[in-house]
Coordinates of C-alpha atoms in Angstrom, one line a residue:
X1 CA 65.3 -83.1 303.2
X2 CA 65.7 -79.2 303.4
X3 CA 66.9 -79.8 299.2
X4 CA 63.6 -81.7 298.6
X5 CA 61.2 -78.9 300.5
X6 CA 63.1 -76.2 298.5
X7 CA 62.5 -78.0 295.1
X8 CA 58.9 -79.1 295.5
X9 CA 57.9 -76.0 298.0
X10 CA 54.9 -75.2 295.8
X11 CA 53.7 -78.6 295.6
X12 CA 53.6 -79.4 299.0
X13 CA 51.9 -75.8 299.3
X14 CA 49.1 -77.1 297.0
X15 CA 49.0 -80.5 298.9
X16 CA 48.7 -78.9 302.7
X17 CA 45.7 -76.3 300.7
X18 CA 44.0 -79.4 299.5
X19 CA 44.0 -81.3 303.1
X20 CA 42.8 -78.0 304.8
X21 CA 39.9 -77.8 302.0
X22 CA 39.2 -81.4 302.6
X23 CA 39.0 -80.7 306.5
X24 CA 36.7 -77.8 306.2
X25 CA 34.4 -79.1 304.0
X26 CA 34.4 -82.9 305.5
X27 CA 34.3 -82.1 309.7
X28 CA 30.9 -82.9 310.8
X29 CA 29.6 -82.9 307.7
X30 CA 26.7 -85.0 308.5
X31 CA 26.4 -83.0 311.9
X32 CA 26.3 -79.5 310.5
X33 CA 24.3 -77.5 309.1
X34 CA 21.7 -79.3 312.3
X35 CA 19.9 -81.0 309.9
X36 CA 19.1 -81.5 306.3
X37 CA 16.6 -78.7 304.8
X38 CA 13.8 -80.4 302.7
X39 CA 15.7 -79.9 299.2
X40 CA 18.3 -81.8 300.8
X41 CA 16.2 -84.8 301.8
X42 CA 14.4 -84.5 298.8
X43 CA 17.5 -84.8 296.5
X44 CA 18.6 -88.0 299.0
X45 CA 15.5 -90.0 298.8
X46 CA 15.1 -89.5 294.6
X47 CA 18.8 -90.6 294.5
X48 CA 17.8 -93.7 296.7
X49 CA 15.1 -94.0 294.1
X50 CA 17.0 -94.3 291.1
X51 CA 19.3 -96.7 292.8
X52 CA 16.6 -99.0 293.5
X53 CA 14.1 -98.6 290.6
X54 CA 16.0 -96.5 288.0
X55 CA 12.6 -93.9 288.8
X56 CA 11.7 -90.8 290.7
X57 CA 9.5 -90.4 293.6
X58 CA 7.0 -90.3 290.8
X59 CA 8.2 -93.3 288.6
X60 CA 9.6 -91.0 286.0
X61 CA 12.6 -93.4 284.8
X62 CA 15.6 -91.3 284.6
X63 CA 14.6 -88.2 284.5
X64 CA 16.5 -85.1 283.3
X65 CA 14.4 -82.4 285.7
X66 CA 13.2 -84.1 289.1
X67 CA 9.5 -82.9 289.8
X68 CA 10.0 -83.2 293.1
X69 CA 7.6 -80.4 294.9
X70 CA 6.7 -79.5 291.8
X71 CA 10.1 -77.1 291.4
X72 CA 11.8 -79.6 288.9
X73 CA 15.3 -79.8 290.2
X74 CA 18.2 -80.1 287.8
X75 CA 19.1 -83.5 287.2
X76 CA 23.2 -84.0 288.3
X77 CA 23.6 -83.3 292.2
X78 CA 20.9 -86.6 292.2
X79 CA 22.8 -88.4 289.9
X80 CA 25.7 -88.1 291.7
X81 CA 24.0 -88.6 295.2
X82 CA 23.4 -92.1 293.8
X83 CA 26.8 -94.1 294.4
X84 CA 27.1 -92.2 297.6
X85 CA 23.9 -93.2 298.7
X86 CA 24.4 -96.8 297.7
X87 CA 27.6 -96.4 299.9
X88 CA 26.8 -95.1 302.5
X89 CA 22.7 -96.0 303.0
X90 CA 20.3 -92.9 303.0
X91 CA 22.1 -91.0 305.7
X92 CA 22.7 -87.5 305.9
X93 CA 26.7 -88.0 305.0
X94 CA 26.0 -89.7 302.1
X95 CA 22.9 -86.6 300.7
X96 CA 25.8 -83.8 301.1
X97 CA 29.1 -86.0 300.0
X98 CA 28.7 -84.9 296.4
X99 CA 29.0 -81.5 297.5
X100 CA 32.2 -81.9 299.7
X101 CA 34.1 -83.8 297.1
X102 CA 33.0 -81.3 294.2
X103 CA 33.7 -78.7 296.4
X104 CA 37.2 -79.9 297.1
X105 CA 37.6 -80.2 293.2
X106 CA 36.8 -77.0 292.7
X107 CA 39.7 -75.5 295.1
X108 CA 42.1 -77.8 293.0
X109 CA 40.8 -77.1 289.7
X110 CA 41.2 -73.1 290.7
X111 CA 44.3 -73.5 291.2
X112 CA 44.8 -74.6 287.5
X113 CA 42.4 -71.9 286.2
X114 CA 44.3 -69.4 287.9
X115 CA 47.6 -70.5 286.0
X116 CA 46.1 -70.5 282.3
X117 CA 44.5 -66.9 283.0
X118 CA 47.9 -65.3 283.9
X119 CA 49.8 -67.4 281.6
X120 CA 51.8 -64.5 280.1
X121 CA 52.4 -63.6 283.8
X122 CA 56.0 -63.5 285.2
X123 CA 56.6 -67.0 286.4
X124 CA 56.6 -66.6 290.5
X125 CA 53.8 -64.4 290.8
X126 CA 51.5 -66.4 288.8
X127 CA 52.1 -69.4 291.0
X128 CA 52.3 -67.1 294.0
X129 CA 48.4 -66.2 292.9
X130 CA 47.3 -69.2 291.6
X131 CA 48.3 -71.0 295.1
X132 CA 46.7 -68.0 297.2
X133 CA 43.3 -68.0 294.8
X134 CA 43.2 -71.8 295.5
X135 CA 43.3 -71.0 299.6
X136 CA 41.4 -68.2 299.5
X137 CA 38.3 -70.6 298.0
X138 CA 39.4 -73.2 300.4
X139 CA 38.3 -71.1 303.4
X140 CA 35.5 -69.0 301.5
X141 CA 32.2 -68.8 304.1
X142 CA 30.6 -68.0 300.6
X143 CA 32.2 -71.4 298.6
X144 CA 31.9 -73.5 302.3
X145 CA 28.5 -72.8 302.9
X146 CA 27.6 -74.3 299.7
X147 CA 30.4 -77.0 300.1
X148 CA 29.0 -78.7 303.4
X149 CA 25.3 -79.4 302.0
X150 CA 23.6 -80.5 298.5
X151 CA 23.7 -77.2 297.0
X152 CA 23.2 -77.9 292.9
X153 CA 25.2 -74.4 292.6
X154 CA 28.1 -75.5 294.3
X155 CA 28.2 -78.5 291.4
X156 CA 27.8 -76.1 288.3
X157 CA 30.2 -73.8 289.4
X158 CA 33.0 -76.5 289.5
X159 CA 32.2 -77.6 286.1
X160 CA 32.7 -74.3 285.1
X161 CA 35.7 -73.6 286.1
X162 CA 36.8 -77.0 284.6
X163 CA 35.3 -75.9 281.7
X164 CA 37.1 -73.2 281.3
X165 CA 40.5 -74.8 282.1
X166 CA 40.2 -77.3 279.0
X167 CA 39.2 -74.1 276.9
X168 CA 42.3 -72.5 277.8
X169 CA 44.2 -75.7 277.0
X170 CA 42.1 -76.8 273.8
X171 CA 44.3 -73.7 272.5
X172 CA 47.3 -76.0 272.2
X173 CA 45.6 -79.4 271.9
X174 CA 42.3 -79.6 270.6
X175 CA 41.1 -82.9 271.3
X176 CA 41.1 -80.7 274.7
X177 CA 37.3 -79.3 273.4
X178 CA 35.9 -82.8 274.1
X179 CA 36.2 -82.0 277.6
X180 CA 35.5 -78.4 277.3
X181 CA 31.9 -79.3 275.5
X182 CA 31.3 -82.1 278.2
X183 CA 31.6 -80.0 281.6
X184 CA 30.3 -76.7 279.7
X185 CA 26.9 -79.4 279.7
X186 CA 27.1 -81.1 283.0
X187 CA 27.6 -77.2 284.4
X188 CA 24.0 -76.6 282.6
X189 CA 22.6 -79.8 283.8
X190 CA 23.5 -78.6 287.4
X191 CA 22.2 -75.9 288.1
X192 CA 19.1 -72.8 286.4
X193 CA 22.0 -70.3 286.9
X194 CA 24.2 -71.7 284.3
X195 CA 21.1 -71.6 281.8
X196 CA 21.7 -68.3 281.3
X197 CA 25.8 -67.8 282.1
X198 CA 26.9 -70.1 279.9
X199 CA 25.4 -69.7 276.8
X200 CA 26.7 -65.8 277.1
X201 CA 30.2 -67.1 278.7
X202 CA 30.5 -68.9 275.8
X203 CA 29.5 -65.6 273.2
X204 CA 32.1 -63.6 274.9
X205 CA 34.8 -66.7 274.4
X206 CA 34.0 -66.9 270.7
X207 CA 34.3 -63.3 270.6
X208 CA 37.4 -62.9 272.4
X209 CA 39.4 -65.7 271.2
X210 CA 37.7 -65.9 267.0
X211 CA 41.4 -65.8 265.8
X212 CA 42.6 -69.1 267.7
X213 CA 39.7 -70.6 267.3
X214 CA 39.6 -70.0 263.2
X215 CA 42.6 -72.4 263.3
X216 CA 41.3 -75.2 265.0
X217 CA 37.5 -75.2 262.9
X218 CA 37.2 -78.9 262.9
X219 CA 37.1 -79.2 266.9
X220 CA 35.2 -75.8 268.1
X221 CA 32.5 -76.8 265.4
X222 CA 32.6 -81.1 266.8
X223 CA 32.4 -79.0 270.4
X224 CA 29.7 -76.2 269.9
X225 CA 27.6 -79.2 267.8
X226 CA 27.8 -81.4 271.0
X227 CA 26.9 -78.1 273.3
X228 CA 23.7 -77.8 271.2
X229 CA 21.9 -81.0 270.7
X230 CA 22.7 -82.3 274.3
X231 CA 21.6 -79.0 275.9
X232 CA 18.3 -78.6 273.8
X233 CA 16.5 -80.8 276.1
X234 CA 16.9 -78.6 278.9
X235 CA 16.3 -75.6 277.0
X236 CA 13.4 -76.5 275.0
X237 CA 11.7 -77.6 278.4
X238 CA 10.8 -73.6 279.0
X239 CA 7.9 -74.2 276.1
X240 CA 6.7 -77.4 278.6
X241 CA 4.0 -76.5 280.9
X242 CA 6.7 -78.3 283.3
X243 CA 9.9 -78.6 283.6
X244 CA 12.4 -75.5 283.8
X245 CA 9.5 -73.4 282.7
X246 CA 7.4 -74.6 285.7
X247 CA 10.3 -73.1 287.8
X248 CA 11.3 -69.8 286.2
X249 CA 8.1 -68.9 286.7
X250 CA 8.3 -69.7 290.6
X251 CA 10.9 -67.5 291.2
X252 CA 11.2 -64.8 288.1
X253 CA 10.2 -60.8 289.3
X254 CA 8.3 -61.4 285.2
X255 CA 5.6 -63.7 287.1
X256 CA 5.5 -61.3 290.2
X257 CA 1.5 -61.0 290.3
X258 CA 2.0 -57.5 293.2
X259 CA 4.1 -56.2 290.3
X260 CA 1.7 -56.9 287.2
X261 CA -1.3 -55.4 289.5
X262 CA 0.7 -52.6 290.4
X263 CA 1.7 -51.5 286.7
X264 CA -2.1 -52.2 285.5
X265 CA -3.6 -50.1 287.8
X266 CA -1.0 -47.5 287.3
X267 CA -1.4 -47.4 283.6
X268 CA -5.4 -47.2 283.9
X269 CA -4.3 -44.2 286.3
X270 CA -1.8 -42.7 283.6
X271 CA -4.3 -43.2 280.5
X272 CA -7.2 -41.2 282.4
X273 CA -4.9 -38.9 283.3
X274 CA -3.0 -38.5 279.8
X275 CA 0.1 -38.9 281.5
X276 CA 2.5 -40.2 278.7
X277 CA 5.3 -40.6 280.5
X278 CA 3.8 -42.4 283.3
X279 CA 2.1 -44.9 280.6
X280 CA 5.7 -45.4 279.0
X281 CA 7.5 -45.8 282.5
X282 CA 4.6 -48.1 283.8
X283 CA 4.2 -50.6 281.3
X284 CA 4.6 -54.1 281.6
X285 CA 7.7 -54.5 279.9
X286 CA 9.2 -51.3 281.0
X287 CA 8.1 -51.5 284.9
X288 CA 10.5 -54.6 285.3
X289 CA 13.8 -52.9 284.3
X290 CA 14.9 -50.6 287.6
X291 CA 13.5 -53.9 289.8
X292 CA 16.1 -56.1 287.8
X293 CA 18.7 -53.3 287.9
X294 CA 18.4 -53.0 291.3
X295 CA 18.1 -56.8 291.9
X296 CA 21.9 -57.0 289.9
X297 CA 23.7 -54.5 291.7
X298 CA 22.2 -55.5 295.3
X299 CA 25.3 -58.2 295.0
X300 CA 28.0 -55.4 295.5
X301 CA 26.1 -54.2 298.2
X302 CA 28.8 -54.0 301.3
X303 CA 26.7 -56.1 303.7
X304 CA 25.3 -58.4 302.0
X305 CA 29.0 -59.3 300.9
X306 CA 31.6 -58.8 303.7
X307 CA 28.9 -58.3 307.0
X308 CA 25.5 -60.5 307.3
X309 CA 24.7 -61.8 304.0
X310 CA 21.2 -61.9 302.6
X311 CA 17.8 -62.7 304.1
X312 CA 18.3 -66.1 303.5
X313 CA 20.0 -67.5 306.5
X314 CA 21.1 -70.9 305.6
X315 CA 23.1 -69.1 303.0
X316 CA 25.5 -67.9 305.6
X317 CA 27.1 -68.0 309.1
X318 CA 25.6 -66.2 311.9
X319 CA 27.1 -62.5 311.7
X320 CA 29.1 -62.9 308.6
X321 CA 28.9 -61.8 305.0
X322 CA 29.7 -63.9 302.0
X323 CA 33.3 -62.8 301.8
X324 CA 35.7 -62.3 304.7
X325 CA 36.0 -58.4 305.8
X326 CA 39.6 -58.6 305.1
X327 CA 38.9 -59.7 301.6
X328 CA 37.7 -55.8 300.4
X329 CA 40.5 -54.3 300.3
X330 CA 42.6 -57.1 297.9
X331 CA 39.5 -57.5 296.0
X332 CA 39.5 -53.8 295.1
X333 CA 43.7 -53.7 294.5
X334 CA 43.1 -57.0 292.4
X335 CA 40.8 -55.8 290.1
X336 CA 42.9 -52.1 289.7
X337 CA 45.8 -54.7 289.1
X338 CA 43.7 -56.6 286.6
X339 CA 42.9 -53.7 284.6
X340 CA 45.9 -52.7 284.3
X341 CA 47.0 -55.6 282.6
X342 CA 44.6 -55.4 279.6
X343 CA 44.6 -59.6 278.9
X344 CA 42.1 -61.2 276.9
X345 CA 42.2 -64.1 279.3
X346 CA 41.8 -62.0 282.6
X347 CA 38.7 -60.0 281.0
X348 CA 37.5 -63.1 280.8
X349 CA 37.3 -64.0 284.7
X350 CA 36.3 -60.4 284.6
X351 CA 32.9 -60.8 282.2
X352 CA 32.3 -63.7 283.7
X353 CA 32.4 -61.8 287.3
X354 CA 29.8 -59.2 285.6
X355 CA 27.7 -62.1 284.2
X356 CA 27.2 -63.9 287.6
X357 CA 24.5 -61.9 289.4
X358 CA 22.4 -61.8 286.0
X359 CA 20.2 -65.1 287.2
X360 CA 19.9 -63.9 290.5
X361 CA 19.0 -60.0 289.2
X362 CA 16.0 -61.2 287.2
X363 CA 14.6 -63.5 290.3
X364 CA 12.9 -62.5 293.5
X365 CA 14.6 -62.4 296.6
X366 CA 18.1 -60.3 295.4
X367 CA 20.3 -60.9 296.4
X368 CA 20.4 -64.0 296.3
X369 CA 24.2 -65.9 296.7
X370 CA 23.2 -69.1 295.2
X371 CA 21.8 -68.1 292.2
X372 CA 24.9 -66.0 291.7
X373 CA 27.5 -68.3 292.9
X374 CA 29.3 -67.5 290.0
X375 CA 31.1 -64.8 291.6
X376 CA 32.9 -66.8 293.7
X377 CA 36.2 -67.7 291.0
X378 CA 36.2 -64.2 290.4
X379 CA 36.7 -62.4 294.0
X380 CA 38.8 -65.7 295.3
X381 CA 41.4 -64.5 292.0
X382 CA 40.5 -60.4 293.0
X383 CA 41.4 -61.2 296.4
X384 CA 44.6 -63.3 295.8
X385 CA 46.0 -60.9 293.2
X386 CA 45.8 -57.8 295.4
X387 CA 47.3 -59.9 298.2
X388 CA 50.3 -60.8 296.6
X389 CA 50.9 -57.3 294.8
X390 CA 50.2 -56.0 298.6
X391 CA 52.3 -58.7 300.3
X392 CA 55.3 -57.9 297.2
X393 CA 55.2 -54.4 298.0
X394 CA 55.6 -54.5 301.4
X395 CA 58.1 -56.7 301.3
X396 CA 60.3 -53.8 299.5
X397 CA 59.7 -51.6 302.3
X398 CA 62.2 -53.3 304.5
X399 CA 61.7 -54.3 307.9
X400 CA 59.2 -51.9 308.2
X401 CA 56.9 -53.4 305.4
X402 CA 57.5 -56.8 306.7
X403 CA 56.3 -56.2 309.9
X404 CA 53.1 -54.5 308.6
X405 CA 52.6 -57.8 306.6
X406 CA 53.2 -60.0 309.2
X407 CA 50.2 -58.1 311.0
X408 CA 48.0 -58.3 308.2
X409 CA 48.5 -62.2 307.9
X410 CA 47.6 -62.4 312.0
X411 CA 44.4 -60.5 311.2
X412 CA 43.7 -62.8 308.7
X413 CA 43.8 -65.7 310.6
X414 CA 42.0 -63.9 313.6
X415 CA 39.0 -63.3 310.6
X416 CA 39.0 -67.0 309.9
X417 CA 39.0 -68.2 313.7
X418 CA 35.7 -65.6 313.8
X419 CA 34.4 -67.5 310.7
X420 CA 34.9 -71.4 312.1
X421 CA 33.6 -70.1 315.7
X422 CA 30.5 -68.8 314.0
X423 CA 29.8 -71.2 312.2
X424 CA 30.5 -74.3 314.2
X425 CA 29.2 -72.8 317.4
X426 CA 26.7 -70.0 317.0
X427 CA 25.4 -70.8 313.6
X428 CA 23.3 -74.2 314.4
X429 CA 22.0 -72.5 317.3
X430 CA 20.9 -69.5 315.9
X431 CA 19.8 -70.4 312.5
X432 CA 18.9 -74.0 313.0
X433 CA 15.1 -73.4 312.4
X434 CA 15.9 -72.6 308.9
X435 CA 17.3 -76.3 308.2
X436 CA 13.8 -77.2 309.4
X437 CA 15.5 -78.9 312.6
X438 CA 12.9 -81.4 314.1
X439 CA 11.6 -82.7 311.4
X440 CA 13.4 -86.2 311.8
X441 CA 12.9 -86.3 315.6
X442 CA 9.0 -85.8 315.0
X443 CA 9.0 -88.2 312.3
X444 CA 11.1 -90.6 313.9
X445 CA 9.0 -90.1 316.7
X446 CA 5.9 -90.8 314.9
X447 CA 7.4 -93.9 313.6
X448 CA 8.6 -95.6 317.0
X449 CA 5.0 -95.3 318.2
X450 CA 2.8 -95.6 314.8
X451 CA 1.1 -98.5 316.2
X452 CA -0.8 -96.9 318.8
X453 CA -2.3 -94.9 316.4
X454 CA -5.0 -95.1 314.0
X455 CA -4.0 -91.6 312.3
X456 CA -1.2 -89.5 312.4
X457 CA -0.8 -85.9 311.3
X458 CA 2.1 -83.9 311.5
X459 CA 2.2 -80.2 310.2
X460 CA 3.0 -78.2 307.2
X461 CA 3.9 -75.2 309.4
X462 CA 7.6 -76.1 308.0
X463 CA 7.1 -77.3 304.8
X464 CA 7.4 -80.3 303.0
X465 CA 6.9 -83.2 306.1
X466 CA 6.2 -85.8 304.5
X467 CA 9.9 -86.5 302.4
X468 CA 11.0 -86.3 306.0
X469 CA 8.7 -89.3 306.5
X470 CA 9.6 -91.5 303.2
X471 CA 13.3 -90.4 303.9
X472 CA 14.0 -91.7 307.4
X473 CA 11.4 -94.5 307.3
X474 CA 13.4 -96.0 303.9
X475 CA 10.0 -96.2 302.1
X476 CA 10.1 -98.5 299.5
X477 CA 10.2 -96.1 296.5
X478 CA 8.7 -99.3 294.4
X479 CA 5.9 -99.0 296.8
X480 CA 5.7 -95.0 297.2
X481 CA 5.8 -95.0 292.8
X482 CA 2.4 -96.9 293.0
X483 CA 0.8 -94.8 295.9
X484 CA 1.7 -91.4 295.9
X485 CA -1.1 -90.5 293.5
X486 CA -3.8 -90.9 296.1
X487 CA -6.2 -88.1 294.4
X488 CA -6.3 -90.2 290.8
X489 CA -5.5 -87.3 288.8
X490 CA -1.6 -86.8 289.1
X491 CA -1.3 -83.7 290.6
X492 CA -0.2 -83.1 294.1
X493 CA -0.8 -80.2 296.6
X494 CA 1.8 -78.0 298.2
X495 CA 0.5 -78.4 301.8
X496 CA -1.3 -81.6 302.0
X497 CA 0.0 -85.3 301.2
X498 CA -1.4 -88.5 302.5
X499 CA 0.9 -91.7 303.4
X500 CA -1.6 -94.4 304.3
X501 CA -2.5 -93.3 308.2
X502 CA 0.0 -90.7 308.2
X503 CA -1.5 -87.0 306.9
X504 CA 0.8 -84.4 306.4
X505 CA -1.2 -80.5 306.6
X506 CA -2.1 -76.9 307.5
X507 CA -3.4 -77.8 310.8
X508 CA -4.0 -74.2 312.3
X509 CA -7.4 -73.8 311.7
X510 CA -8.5 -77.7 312.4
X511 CA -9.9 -79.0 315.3
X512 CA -9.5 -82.4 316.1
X513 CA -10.0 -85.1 318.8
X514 CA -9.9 -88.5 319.1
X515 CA -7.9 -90.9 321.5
X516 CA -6.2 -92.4 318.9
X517 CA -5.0 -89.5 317.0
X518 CA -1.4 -88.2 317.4
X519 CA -0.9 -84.9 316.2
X520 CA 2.5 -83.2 315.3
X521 CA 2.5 -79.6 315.4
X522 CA 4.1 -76.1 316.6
X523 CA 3.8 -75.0 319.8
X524 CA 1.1 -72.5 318.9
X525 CA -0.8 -75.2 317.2
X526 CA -1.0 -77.5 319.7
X527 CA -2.2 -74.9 322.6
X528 CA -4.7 -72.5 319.9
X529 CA -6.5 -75.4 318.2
X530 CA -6.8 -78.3 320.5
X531 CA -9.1 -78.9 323.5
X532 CA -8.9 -82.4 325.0
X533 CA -5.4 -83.0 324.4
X534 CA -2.4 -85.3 326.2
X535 CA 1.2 -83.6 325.6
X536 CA 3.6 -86.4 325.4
X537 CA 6.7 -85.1 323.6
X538 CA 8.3 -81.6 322.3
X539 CA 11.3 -81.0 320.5
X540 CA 13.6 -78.2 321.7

């Protein structure tokens, strides 16, 4: 027994990492996050309406951007929500299963990444890091997050990394490109991030590797041919009036209106003035560069990465960063160490690592950890590489060192307990507004006494009711494809839908009345606008 242990030590290693990833990311995974945000539900009901009509909510038939709220969502997370729907029913375990497997895929396929980017590595330490990288990402509050709901990101950042394994290993055997090509696609397919990061991921690995490359013509072509024509869909959608376009120009700092009026009426300002400097440093296509500079490097900002996070709360657990605190240290030692070493495959992780916050950097609301979730492979390797050259070290120091180490590792763990309390415990009480908890109990609600009412309307104070309503109530999607378009000229409106008698709207500056009304609103909405008015219900 103690022979067998000793001979296949690292492969039970890997096997106990990829149970732990599989319990992290699969413990009430239907349960928490509280509830599932409207993205989520919305990406669980299209699923459910491919599986039964091959269509959209719309009765688009396979599409390859969801309209959805008008945001057109990349096309795979849905895809794959499809079989796990048609498993599982439309539940909230089946809308985030896709994530938890992918994201258990991902720790594994670190692992292997890890091994082909130190492959000229002495042979212990690269297995040492390769095993630490793979359970540093399986405990990640920055890769769990992402792992535990439907996250697109958390889908194209797997494929990447897979990508990039069969790149490495298309050096040797290069029918590998075929799968190269193929994730490099699905990766772009998953998520707008990889729009942009791949095609430039892919410039640097042409650039980097030109020589091996030359050698195997026949296959990079076949693989860069396939690359192009299936990806052209997706990119020539930015000409469309909808599509990608329609959502780059949701979230880019280019379609900022505060920003255009601001550098218009400082030019007019500058050109009465004769200020030349001011015109140059005001103009429209100038203005944009320190807000996109400051956008990038807001992701090495020390809070948002190893204390709170970002403004966006469901990107994080309560009173954590992205990264454990414990992580700063090894990340900086890692990428000394990493320098040092002067590898055309580790400046690879490293450009890549620069790359990630790109997306993010020319959006609002930086930073942003989705839209750069990128980062992650990078400071899991960072972090596992100055661990072991720390933990090596110390280990030379005697008794003395090993001590010290053994302290560090029960500070590690004492992080990690902070993490799981935080997040099991404080986290869906804290920040369980911002999964838009109480949605399905008010729609649920609604639906168990429906038939005392003639009209029901429920609010828009947290967006996007009514896929709460066609989600939990099962709608037909047959049905819903034939009566969504209610107005007759195909367009929808952001905060008002109509579901035969259910209404779904801004109902703070309404009045309404009527016994057989039953209104669904915020607290402040009920007691401001309402006069005659029974209170039968509230949601905590």
């Amino acid at each position: 027994m103690i022979k067998f242990i000793k001979k296949n030590i690292y492969s039970l290693i890997f096997f106990a990492i990829i149970i732990l990833s599989i319990a992290l990311r699969f413990y009430q995974l239907g349960v928490n996050p509280p509830s599932l945000d409207w993205d989520e539900v919305s990406s669980g009901y299209n699923a459910y309406s491919i599986l039964k009509t091959g269509a959209d909510e719309y009765g688009s038939k396979m599409p390859l951007t969801f309209r959805s709220f008008d945001d057109y969502k990349p096309p795979v997370y849905i895809y794959l929500t499809v079989p796990s729907v048609a498993l599982f029913g439309l539940t909230e375990l089946a809308v985030r299963l896709p994530a938890a497997f992918i994201g258990v895929v991902a720790v594994i396929a670190l692992y292997f990444l890890t091994l082909e980017l130190l492959r000229n590595w002495d042979k212990k330490e690269r297995q040492y890091i390769a095993l630490t990288a793979s359970l540093f990402l399986a405990i990640s509050p920055w890769h769990l997050q992402f792992s535990r709901a439907a996250f697109e990101a958390n889908i194209g950042i797997c494929f990447l990394i897979l990508c990039l394994i069969f790149f490495f290993k298309a050096m040797s055997k290069s029918w590998y490109y075929l799968p190269f090509a193929l994730f490099f696609i699905l990766s772009i397919y998953s998520y707008h991030s990889f729009l942009l990061i791949n095609p430039l991921l892919l410039i640097t690995l042409c650039a980097l590797f030109y020589k091996d490359l030359l050698k195997q013509k026949v296959g990079i072509c076949l693989a860069l041919l396939l690359i192009l024509l299936v990806s052209l869909p997706i990119f020539t959608s930015f000409i469309k009036a909808q599509g990608t376009s329609s959502r780059f120009s949701m979230v880019t700092v280019f379609s900022d209106p505060q920003i255009q009026k601001f550098s218009a009426e400082q030019l007019v300002f500058a050109k009465k003035n004769h200020d030349l400097i001011k015109q140059i440093l005001y103009n429209r296509r100038v203005i944009f560069a320190p807000i996109v500079f400051s956008g990038y490097f807001s992701h090495f900002n020390f809070d948002f990465l190893f204390l709170h996070g970002d403004s966006g709360v469901q990107h994080h657990a309560y009173n954590m960063g992205m990264l454990y605190l414990w992580d700063f240290p090894f990340i900086l030692i890692g990428i000394f160490y990493l320098f040092k070493k002067r590898d055309r495959r580790i400046f690879v992780i490293l450009i890549l690592f620069l790359l990630a916050p790109l997306p993010s950097a020319i959006a609002t609301g930086a930073p942003h950890p989705v839209r750069a979730i990128a980062m992650i492979p990078a400071y899991q390797i960072f972090s596992a590489v100055g661990f072991i050259v720390s933990c090596l070290f110390l280990i030379k120091k005697g008794r003395f060192g090993k001590l010290f180490m053994g302290v560090l590792i029960v500070l590690l763990f004492c992080n990690f307990s902070y993490y799981l309390h935080s997040y099991y415990y404080e986290t869906p009480i804290k920040y369980g507004y911002f999964w838009q908890y109480g949605n399905k109990e008010a729609v649920l609600y609604a639906k168990q006494h429906e038939k005392e009412y003639n009209r029901i309307i429920m609010t828009y104070a947290y967006d996007q009711p009514y896929i709460y309503y066609l989600f939990y109530n099962k709608v037909d999607p047959s049905w819903y494809q034939n009566n969504w378009n209610y107005t007759g000229n195909g367009t929808v409106d952001r905060f008002y839908r109509k579901i035969g008698k259910y209404e779904f709207m801004n109902i703070t500056t309404k009045q309404f009345s009527g016994k057989n009304t039953l209104l669904i609103g915020t607290p402040d909405e009920i007691s401001g606008n309402i006069g005659q008015i029974k209170k039968r219900n509230s949601i905590p």
